[in-house]
Amino acid sequence: MKLNRKITFLLALLALFYCVSLIQSTYAKYLSTADADTNITIARWNILVNNQDISQNSNFSEVLEPTFTGNENIKDGVIAPTATGYFDITLDGSTTDVSFSYDISFSEADDNTVTDLKITKYEIDGHSYTYNGPISGNILLNDQNRALTVRVYVEWVDQTDDETMTNVDDTTAANSGVAKFKVNVNVIQLRG
């Protein structure tokens, strides 16, 4: 009798599995799968500083050209005590697909010997500002013009409270000095 119960139980269990498989195949007549790849466009990061791609080359010294307009006492193209000049830094983000911030800072170069050479002011879009530290701002994705030129004015201060060099130092610098600034342009993507 125990054997009959076991056989009956086993047959019932097999019948249950058979019924479940019939129901499953009844409700799953159509089965299909599909695979696809998504092509996601990666944002371009192509910022030019004075027409040089900064992702390709971080040193833009060769394209940074100072202009010194002389006067009746100082020749054009040279720096001397009381002379003023300028150089332009152009940031062009027109082929970049993201908004970004910029930070432009200046410091004396390690080999600079003209300590009275000062950055006095800068201009952006025709507006003049006194230079007191880094020049910062944003260029946004939806800005109409995504290029910006910063004109930086340099002066060899003389006969002021800011003067650190003596006339002898000025003379020595004129004969064998180096007048140089380090320019650091830092750009960072703005996050959403």
mmCIF file of N, CA and C in Angstrom, residues 75-189:
data_model
loop_
_atom_site.group_PDB
_atom_site.id
_atom_site.type_symbol
_atom_site.label_atom_id
_atom_site.label_comp_id
_atom_site.label_asym_id
_atom_site.label_seq_id
_atom_site.Cartn_x
_atom_site.Cartn_y
_atom_site.Cartn_z
ATOM 1 N N LYS A 75 61.360 103.863 -28.400
ATOM 2 C CA LYS A 75 61.141 103.213 -29.688
ATOM 3 C C LYS A 75 59.980 102.219 -29.610
ATOM 4 N N ASP A 76 59.248 102.064 -30.720
ATOM 5 C CA ASP A 76 58.193 101.055 -30.811
ATOM 6 C C ASP A 76 58.783 99.660 -30.624
ATOM 7 N N GLY A 77 58.024 98.778 -29.956
ATOM 8 C CA GLY A 77 58.401 97.379 -29.851
ATOM 9 C C GLY A 77 59.366 97.053 -28.725
ATOM 10 N N VAL A 78 59.725 98.039 -27.900
ATOM 11 C CA VAL A 78 60.643 97.764 -26.792
ATOM 12 C C VAL A 78 60.030 98.246 -25.490
ATOM 13 N N ILE A 79 60.536 97.678 -24.406
ATOM 14 C CA ILE A 79 60.085 98.066 -23.064
ATOM 15 C C ILE A 79 61.223 98.838 -22.399
ATOM 16 N N ALA A 80 60.864 99.899 -21.708
ATOM 17 C CA ALA A 80 61.818 100.732 -20.977
ATOM 18 C C ALA A 80 61.049 101.358 -19.817
ATOM 19 N N PRO A 81 61.742 101.919 -18.834
ATOM 20 C CA PRO A 81 61.011 102.572 -17.739
ATOM 21 C C PRO A 81 59.988 103.578 -18.280
ATOM 22 N N THR A 82 58.805 103.529 -17.752
ATOM 23 C CA THR A 82 57.599 104.320 -18.099
ATOM 24 C C THR A 82 56.891 103.827 -19.349
ATOM 25 N N ALA A 83 57.408 102.834 -20.057
ATOM 26 C CA ALA A 83 56.760 102.332 -21.270
ATOM 27 C C ALA A 83 55.550 101.491 -20.907
ATOM 28 N N THR A 84 54.564 101.495 -21.772
ATOM 29 C CA THR A 84 53.378 100.653 -21.608
ATOM 30 C C THR A 84 53.177 99.833 -22.884
ATOM 31 N N GLY A 85 52.572 98.705 -22.700
ATOM 32 C CA GLY A 85 52.265 97.842 -23.823
ATOM 33 C C GLY A 85 51.132 96.914 -23.456
ATOM 34 N N TYR A 86 50.847 95.991 -24.332
ATOM 35 C CA TYR A 86 49.754 95.050 -24.071
ATOM 36 C C TYR A 86 50.008 93.752 -24.821
ATOM 37 N N PHE A 87 49.279 92.721 -24.412
ATOM 38 C CA PHE A 87 49.211 91.477 -25.168
ATOM 39 C C PHE A 87 47.792 90.958 -25.053
ATOM 40 N N ASP A 88 47.374 90.200 -26.056
ATOM 41 C CA ASP A 88 46.014 89.674 -26.120
ATOM 42 C C ASP A 88 45.999 88.182 -25.840
ATOM 43 N N ILE A 89 44.991 87.764 -25.097
ATOM 44 C CA ILE A 89 44.715 86.345 -24.885
ATOM 45 C C ILE A 89 43.304 86.107 -25.407
ATOM 46 N N THR A 90 43.195 85.295 -26.444
ATOM 47 C CA THR A 90 41.890 84.989 -27.024
ATOM 48 C C THR A 90 41.510 83.560 -26.680
ATOM 49 N N LEU A 91 40.386 83.407 -26.001
ATOM 50 C CA LEU A 91 39.827 82.086 -25.694
ATOM 51 C C LEU A 91 38.701 81.835 -26.689
ATOM 52 N N ASP A 92 38.783 80.747 -27.421
ATOM 53 C CA ASP A 92 37.761 80.420 -28.407
ATOM 54 C C ASP A 92 37.168 79.057 -28.086
ATOM 55 N N GLY A 93 35.930 79.060 -27.619
ATOM 56 C CA GLY A 93 35.223 77.825 -27.301
ATOM 57 C C GLY A 93 34.097 77.554 -28.270
ATOM 58 N N SER A 94 34.170 78.108 -29.485
ATOM 59 C CA SER A 94 33.063 77.978 -30.430
ATOM 60 C C SER A 94 32.858 76.545 -30.916
ATOM 61 N N THR A 95 33.868 75.687 -30.826
ATOM 62 C CA THR A 95 33.694 74.290 -31.243
ATOM 63 C C THR A 95 33.687 73.345 -30.041
ATOM 64 N N THR A 96 33.336 73.877 -28.883
ATOM 65 C CA THR A 96 33.226 73.076 -27.669
ATOM 66 C C THR A 96 31.745 72.903 -27.349
ATOM 67 N N ASP A 97 31.357 71.705 -26.953
ATOM 68 C CA ASP A 97 29.941 71.387 -26.733
ATOM 69 C C ASP A 97 29.493 71.538 -25.288
ATOM 70 N N VAL A 98 30.274 72.201 -24.457
ATOM 71 C CA VAL A 98 29.913 72.383 -23.057
ATOM 72 C C VAL A 98 30.229 73.817 -22.638
ATOM 73 N N SER A 99 29.591 74.261 -21.567
ATOM 74 C CA SER A 99 29.936 75.542 -20.957
ATOM 75 C C SER A 99 31.199 75.344 -20.130
ATOM 76 N N PHE A 100 31.985 76.414 -19.989
ATOM 77 C CA PHE A 100 33.200 76.300 -19.196
ATOM 78 C C PHE A 100 33.528 77.624 -18.527
ATOM 79 N N SER A 101 34.302 77.519 -17.469
ATOM 80 C CA SER A 101 34.792 78.714 -16.786
ATOM 81 C C SER A 101 36.265 78.871 -17.129
ATOM 82 N N TYR A 102 36.729 80.112 -17.050
ATOM 83 C CA TYR A 102 38.145 80.375 -17.304
ATOM 84 C C TYR A 102 38.715 81.179 -16.150
ATOM 85 N N ASP A 103 39.995 81.010 -15.954
ATOM 86 C CA ASP A 103 40.730 81.720 -14.912
ATOM 87 C C ASP A 103 42.108 82.030 -15.501
ATOM 88 N N ILE A 104 42.426 83.318 -15.624
ATOM 89 C CA ILE A 104 43.707 83.739 -16.195
ATOM 90 C C ILE A 104 44.489 84.439 -15.097
ATOM 91 N N SER A 105 45.683 83.938 -14.835
ATOM 92 C CA SER A 105 46.512 84.546 -13.788
ATOM 93 C C SER A 105 47.915 84.806 -14.316
ATOM 94 N N PHE A 106 48.608 85.715 -13.657
ATOM 95 C CA PHE A 106 49.945 86.128 -14.073
ATOM 96 C C PHE A 106 50.865 86.117 -12.866
ATOM 97 N N SER A 107 52.114 85.805 -13.109
ATOM 98 C CA SER A 107 53.135 85.904 -12.074
ATOM 99 C C SER A 107 54.460 86.210 -12.758
ATOM 100 N N GLU A 108 55.416 86.678 -11.981
ATOM 101 C CA GLU A 108 56.741 86.930 -12.541
ATOM 102 C C GLU A 108 57.357 85.603 -12.957
ATOM 103 N N ALA A 109 57.985 85.602 -14.116
ATOM 104 C CA ALA A 109 58.706 84.410 -14.556
ATOM 105 C C ALA A 109 59.944 84.231 -13.681
ATOM 106 N N ASP A 110 60.403 83.008 -13.577
ATOM 107 C CA ASP A 110 61.559 82.711 -12.738
ATOM 108 C C ASP A 110 62.799 83.488 -13.164
ATOM 109 N N ASP A 111 62.939 83.724 -14.468
ATOM 110 C CA ASP A 111 64.125 84.427 -14.955
ATOM 111 C C ASP A 111 63.889 85.919 -15.188
ATOM 112 N N ASN A 112 62.755 86.448 -14.737
ATOM 113 C CA ASN A 112 62.466 87.876 -14.873
ATOM 114 C C ASN A 112 63.407 88.693 -13.993
ATOM 115 N N THR A 113 63.991 89.738 -14.575
ATOM 116 C CA THR A 113 64.875 90.620 -13.798
ATOM 117 C C THR A 113 64.309 92.029 -13.670
ATOM 118 N N VAL A 114 63.184 92.296 -14.324
ATOM 119 C CA VAL A 114 62.579 93.629 -14.269
ATOM 120 C C VAL A 114 61.403 93.563 -13.304
ATOM 121 N N THR A 115 61.681 93.785 -12.035
ATOM 122 C CA THR A 115 60.639 93.645 -11.008
ATOM 123 C C THR A 115 59.640 94.795 -11.022
ATOM 124 N N ASP A 116 59.940 95.876 -11.725
ATOM 125 C CA ASP A 116 59.001 96.993 -11.823
ATOM 126 C C ASP A 116 58.030 96.838 -12.990
ATOM 127 N N LEU A 117 58.071 95.712 -13.651
ATOM 128 C CA LEU A 117 57.128 95.428 -14.730
ATOM 129 C C LEU A 117 55.822 94.957 -14.094
ATOM 130 N N LYS A 118 54.737 95.667 -14.316
ATOM 131 C CA LYS A 118 53.456 95.381 -13.654
ATOM 132 C C LYS A 118 52.331 95.272 -14.670
ATOM 133 N N ILE A 119 51.394 94.420 -14.359
ATOM 134 C CA ILE A 119 50.143 94.379 -15.114
ATOM 135 C C ILE A 119 49.217 95.371 -14.432
ATOM 136 N N THR A 120 48.769 96.358 -15.180
ATOM 137 C CA THR A 120 48.005 97.445 -14.565
ATOM 138 C C THR A 120 46.505 97.335 -14.787
ATOM 139 N N LYS A 121 46.090 96.854 -15.960
ATOM 140 C CA LYS A 121 44.655 96.755 -16.253
ATOM 141 C C LYS A 121 44.443 95.740 -17.365
ATOM 142 N N TYR A 122 43.174 95.469 -17.646
ATOM 143 C CA TYR A 122 42.820 94.591 -18.756
ATOM 144 C C TYR A 122 41.487 95.048 -19.332
ATOM 145 N N GLU A 123 41.222 94.655 -20.561
ATOM 146 C CA GLU A 123 39.967 94.994 -21.242
ATOM 147 C C GLU A 123 39.306 93.728 -21.759
ATOM 148 N N ILE A 124 37.989 93.684 -21.605
ATOM 149 C CA ILE A 124 37.168 92.623 -22.187
ATOM 150 C C ILE A 124 35.975 93.305 -22.827
ATOM 151 N N ASP A 125 35.740 93.040 -24.100
ATOM 152 C CA ASP A 125 34.606 93.613 -24.846
ATOM 153 C C ASP A 125 34.524 95.131 -24.709
ATOM 154 N N GLY A 126 35.671 95.793 -24.760
ATOM 155 C CA GLY A 126 35.695 97.245 -24.707
ATOM 156 C C GLY A 126 35.565 97.845 -23.317
ATOM 157 N N HIS A 127 35.412 97.018 -22.295
ATOM 158 C CA HIS A 127 35.312 97.506 -20.912
ATOM 159 C C HIS A 127 36.664 97.323 -20.228
ATOM 160 N N SER A 128 37.115 98.377 -19.563
ATOM 161 C CA SER A 128 38.422 98.366 -18.915
ATOM 162 C C SER A 128 38.266 98.087 -17.421
ATOM 163 N N TYR A 129 39.173 97.260 -16.877
ATOM 164 C CA TYR A 129 39.148 96.888 -15.465
ATOM 165 C C TYR A 129 40.556 97.019 -14.893
ATOM 166 N N THR A 130 40.651 97.431 -13.648
ATOM 167 C CA THR A 130 41.926 97.444 -12.946
ATOM 168 C C THR A 130 42.285 96.009 -12.593
ATOM 169 N N TYR A 131 43.544 95.649 -12.811
ATOM 170 C CA TYR A 131 43.966 94.281 -12.513
ATOM 171 C C TYR A 131 44.300 94.171 -11.031
ATOM 172 N N ASN A 132 43.569 93.289 -10.333
ATOM 173 C CA ASN A 132 43.800 93.044 -8.910
ATOM 174 C C ASN A 132 44.014 91.579 -8.593
ATOM 175 N N GLY A 133 44.086 90.751 -9.583
ATOM 176 C CA GLY A 133 44.229 89.313 -9.362
ATOM 177 C C GLY A 133 43.723 88.562 -10.564
ATOM 178 N N PRO A 134 43.486 87.290 -10.431
ATOM 179 C CA PRO A 134 43.075 86.490 -11.589
ATOM 180 C C PRO A 134 41.838 87.058 -12.285
ATOM 181 N N ILE A 135 41.814 86.881 -13.593
ATOM 182 C CA ILE A 135 40.679 87.279 -14.426
ATOM 183 C C ILE A 135 39.836 86.031 -14.626
ATOM 184 N N SER A 136 38.591 86.075 -14.172
ATOM 185 C CA SER A 136 37.743 84.885 -14.204
ATOM 186 C C SER A 136 36.408 85.195 -14.856
ATOM 187 N N GLY A 137 35.793 84.165 -15.398
ATOM 188 C CA GLY A 137 34.463 84.298 -15.978
ATOM 189 C C GLY A 137 34.005 82.979 -16.550
ATOM 190 N N ASN A 138 32.870 83.029 -17.224
ATOM 191 C CA ASN A 138 32.280 81.836 -17.831
ATOM 192 C C ASN A 138 31.984 82.094 -19.299
ATOM 193 N N ILE A 139 32.142 81.079 -20.100
ATOM 194 C CA ILE A 139 31.652 81.081 -21.471
ATOM 195 C C ILE A 139 30.630 79.956 -21.526
ATOM 196 N N LEU A 140 29.375 80.356 -21.755
ATOM 197 C CA LEU A 140 28.266 79.406 -21.676
ATOM 198 C C LEU A 140 27.921 78.832 -23.036
ATOM 199 N N LEU A 141 27.371 77.644 -23.022
ATOM 200 C CA LEU A 141 27.001 76.942 -24.245
ATOM 201 C C LEU A 141 26.036 77.760 -25.091
ATOM 202 N N ASN A 142 25.118 78.475 -24.453
ATOM 203 C CA ASN A 142 24.114 79.224 -25.213
ATOM 204 C C ASN A 142 24.527 80.677 -25.477
ATOM 205 N N ASP A 143 25.783 81.053 -25.153
ATOM 206 C CA ASP A 143 26.265 82.392 -25.499
ATOM 207 C C ASP A 143 26.308 82.537 -27.012
ATOM 208 N N GLN A 144 25.915 83.711 -27.482
ATOM 209 C CA GLN A 144 25.931 83.969 -28.917
ATOM 210 C C GLN A 144 27.364 83.954 -29.457
ATOM 211 N N ASN A 145 28.261 84.605 -28.728
ATOM 212 C CA ASN A 145 29.673 84.629 -29.108
ATOM 213 C C ASN A 145 30.445 83.820 -28.074
ATOM 214 N N ARG A 146 31.059 82.745 -28.507
ATOM 215 C CA ARG A 146 31.766 81.849 -27.580
ATOM 216 C C ARG A 146 33.272 82.046 -27.656
ATOM 217 N N ALA A 147 33.686 83.222 -28.138
ATOM 218 C CA ALA A 147 35.105 83.584 -28.156
ATOM 219 C C ALA A 147 35.248 84.883 -27.366
ATOM 220 N N LEU A 148 36.371 85.009 -26.692
ATOM 221 C CA LEU A 148 36.595 86.151 -25.807
ATOM 222 C C LEU A 148 38.046 86.583 -25.925
ATOM 223 N N THR A 149 38.260 87.890 -26.105
ATOM 224 C CA THR A 149 39.622 88.415 -26.133
ATOM 225 C C THR A 149 39.843 89.287 -24.916
ATOM 226 N N VAL A 150 40.896 88.968 -24.189
ATOM 227 C CA VAL A 150 41.298 89.746 -23.021
ATOM 228 C C VAL A 150 42.581 90.472 -23.407
ATOM 229 N N ARG A 151 42.532 91.794 -23.384
ATOM 230 C CA ARG A 151 43.734 92.596 -23.649
ATOM 231 C C ARG A 151 44.329 92.980 -22.300
ATOM 232 N N VAL A 152 45.572 92.587 -22.091
ATOM 233 C CA VAL A 152 46.252 92.798 -20.817
ATOM 234 C C VAL A 152 47.310 93.892 -21.003
ATOM 235 N N TYR A 153 47.259 94.923 -20.142
ATOM 236 C CA TYR A 153 48.179 96.056 -20.243
ATOM 237 C C TYR A 153 49.321 95.912 -19.241
ATOM 238 N N VAL A 154 50.524 96.147 -19.735
ATOM 239 C CA VAL A 154 51.756 96.011 -18.965
ATOM 240 C C VAL A 154 52.445 97.372 -18.933
ATOM 241 N N GLU A 155 53.026 97.685 -17.792
ATOM 242 C CA GLU A 155 53.749 98.952 -17.671
ATOM 243 C C GLU A 155 55.015 98.741 -16.845
ATOM 244 N N TRP A 156 56.073 99.408 -17.253
ATOM 245 C CA TRP A 156 57.297 99.448 -16.455
ATOM 246 C C TRP A 156 57.159 100.680 -15.573
ATOM 247 N N VAL A 157 56.716 100.456 -14.338
ATOM 248 C CA VAL A 157 56.448 101.595 -13.439
ATOM 249 C C VAL A 157 57.770 102.235 -13.020
ATOM 250 N N ASP A 158 57.748 103.556 -12.952
ATOM 251 C CA ASP A 158 58.948 104.306 -12.599
ATOM 252 C C ASP A 158 58.504 105.594 -11.909
ATOM 253 N N GLN A 159 59.171 105.941 -10.856
ATOM 254 C CA GLN A 159 58.874 107.163 -10.103
ATOM 255 C C GLN A 159 57.517 107.102 -9.404
ATOM 256 N N THR A 160 57.172 105.925 -8.863
ATOM 257 C CA THR A 160 55.931 105.793 -8.094
ATOM 258 C C THR A 160 56.232 105.048 -6.805
ATOM 259 N N ASP A 161 55.231 104.937 -5.962
ATOM 260 C CA ASP A 161 55.390 104.184 -4.713
ATOM 261 C C ASP A 161 55.578 102.693 -4.964
ATOM 262 N N ASP A 162 55.131 102.212 -6.122
ATOM 263 C CA ASP A 162 55.245 100.794 -6.457
ATOM 264 C C ASP A 162 56.619 100.411 -6.994
ATOM 265 N N GLU A 163 57.454 101.382 -7.260
ATOM 266 C CA GLU A 163 58.759 101.124 -7.852
ATOM 267 C C GLU A 163 59.655 100.385 -6.865
ATOM 268 N N THR A 164 60.312 99.313 -7.322
ATOM 269 C CA THR A 164 61.241 98.562 -6.474
ATOM 270 C C THR A 164 62.672 98.648 -6.987
ATOM 271 N N MET A 165 62.842 99.040 -8.244
ATOM 272 C CA MET A 165 64.170 99.091 -8.847
ATOM 273 C C MET A 165 64.724 100.515 -8.787
ATOM 274 N N THR A 166 66.028 100.617 -8.588
ATOM 275 C CA THR A 166 66.699 101.920 -8.615
ATOM 276 C C THR A 166 67.063 102.256 -10.057
ATOM 277 N N ASN A 167 67.563 103.460 -10.282
ATOM 278 C CA ASN A 167 68.003 103.838 -11.624
ATOM 279 C C ASN A 167 69.143 102.943 -12.098
ATOM 280 N N VAL A 168 70.016 102.531 -11.188
ATOM 281 C CA VAL A 168 71.109 101.613 -11.544
ATOM 282 C C VAL A 168 70.523 100.263 -11.969
ATOM 283 N N ASP A 169 69.510 99.782 -11.220
ATOM 284 C CA ASP A 169 68.845 98.517 -11.587
ATOM 285 C C ASP A 169 68.183 98.632 -12.959
ATOM 286 N N ASP A 170 67.546 99.782 -13.227
ATOM 287 C CA ASP A 170 66.917 100.016 -14.530
ATOM 288 C C ASP A 170 67.958 99.936 -15.645
ATOM 289 N N THR A 171 69.121 100.549 -15.421
ATOM 290 C CA THR A 171 70.186 100.559 -16.430
ATOM 291 C C THR A 171 70.713 99.152 -16.661
ATOM 292 N N THR A 172 70.922 98.410 -15.590
ATOM 293 C CA THR A 172 71.401 97.034 -15.716
ATOM 294 C C THR A 172 70.382 96.182 -16.478
ATOM 295 N N ALA A 173 69.114 96.352 -16.144
ATOM 296 C CA ALA A 173 68.066 95.585 -16.818
ATOM 297 C C ALA A 173 67.988 95.939 -18.296
ATOM 298 N N ALA A 174 68.217 97.207 -18.624
ATOM 299 C CA ALA A 174 68.170 97.625 -20.031
ATOM 300 C C ALA A 174 69.288 96.976 -20.837
ATOM 301 N N ASN A 175 70.407 96.690 -20.189
ATOM 302 C CA ASN A 175 71.547 96.097 -20.907
ATOM 303 C C ASN A 175 71.511 94.573 -20.944
ATOM 304 N N SER A 176 71.052 93.947 -19.864
ATOM 305 C CA SER A 176 71.115 92.478 -19.831
ATOM 306 C C SER A 176 69.930 91.847 -19.114
ATOM 307 N N GLY A 177 68.835 92.579 -18.990
ATOM 308 C CA GLY A 177 67.703 92.078 -18.225
ATOM 309 C C GLY A 177 66.736 91.245 -19.039
ATOM 310 N N VAL A 178 65.852 90.605 -18.310
ATOM 311 C CA VAL A 178 64.786 89.800 -18.916
ATOM 312 C C VAL A 178 63.464 90.307 -18.359
ATOM 313 N N ALA A 179 62.556 90.689 -19.240
ATOM 314 C CA ALA A 179 61.229 91.151 -18.830
ATOM 315 C C ALA A 179 60.229 90.091 -19.269
ATOM 316 N N LYS A 180 59.692 89.343 -18.282
ATOM 317 C CA LYS A 180 58.861 88.198 -18.629
ATOM 318 C C LYS A 180 57.830 87.911 -17.542
ATOM 319 N N PHE A 181 56.632 87.530 -17.967
ATOM 320 C CA PHE A 181 55.574 87.075 -17.068
ATOM 321 C C PHE A 181 55.247 85.622 -17.376
ATOM 322 N N LYS A 182 54.798 84.888 -16.355
ATOM 323 C CA LYS A 182 54.168 83.588 -16.563
ATOM 324 C C LYS A 182 52.679 83.856 -16.710
ATOM 325 N N VAL A 183 52.081 83.289 -17.727
ATOM 326 C CA VAL A 183 50.649 83.434 -17.964
ATOM 327 C C VAL A 183 50.040 82.049 -17.826
ATOM 328 N N ASN A 184 49.047 81.923 -16.947
ATOM 329 C CA ASN A 184 48.387 80.636 -16.728
ATOM 330 C C ASN A 184 46.914 80.794 -17.077
ATOM 331 N N VAL A 185 46.467 80.021 -18.057
ATOM 332 C CA VAL A 185 45.057 80.002 -18.448
ATOM 333 C C VAL A 185 44.501 78.644 -18.054
ATOM 334 N N ASN A 186 43.509 78.660 -17.170
ATOM 335 C CA ASN A 186 42.903 77.432 -16.680
ATOM 336 C C ASN A 186 41.440 77.426 -17.118
ATOM 337 N N VAL A 187 41.003 76.372 -17.800
ATOM 338 C CA VAL A 187 39.608 76.243 -18.199
ATOM 339 C C VAL A 187 39.038 74.954 -17.619
ATOM 340 N N ILE A 188 37.807 75.051 -17.119
ATOM 341 C CA ILE A 188 37.160 73.916 -16.479
ATOM 342 C C ILE A 188 35.714 73.846 -16.952
ATOM 343 N N GLN A 189 35.268 72.652 -17.295
ATOM 344 C CA GLN A 189 33.876 72.457 -17.701
ATOM 345 C C GLN A 189 32.945 72.795 -16.550
#
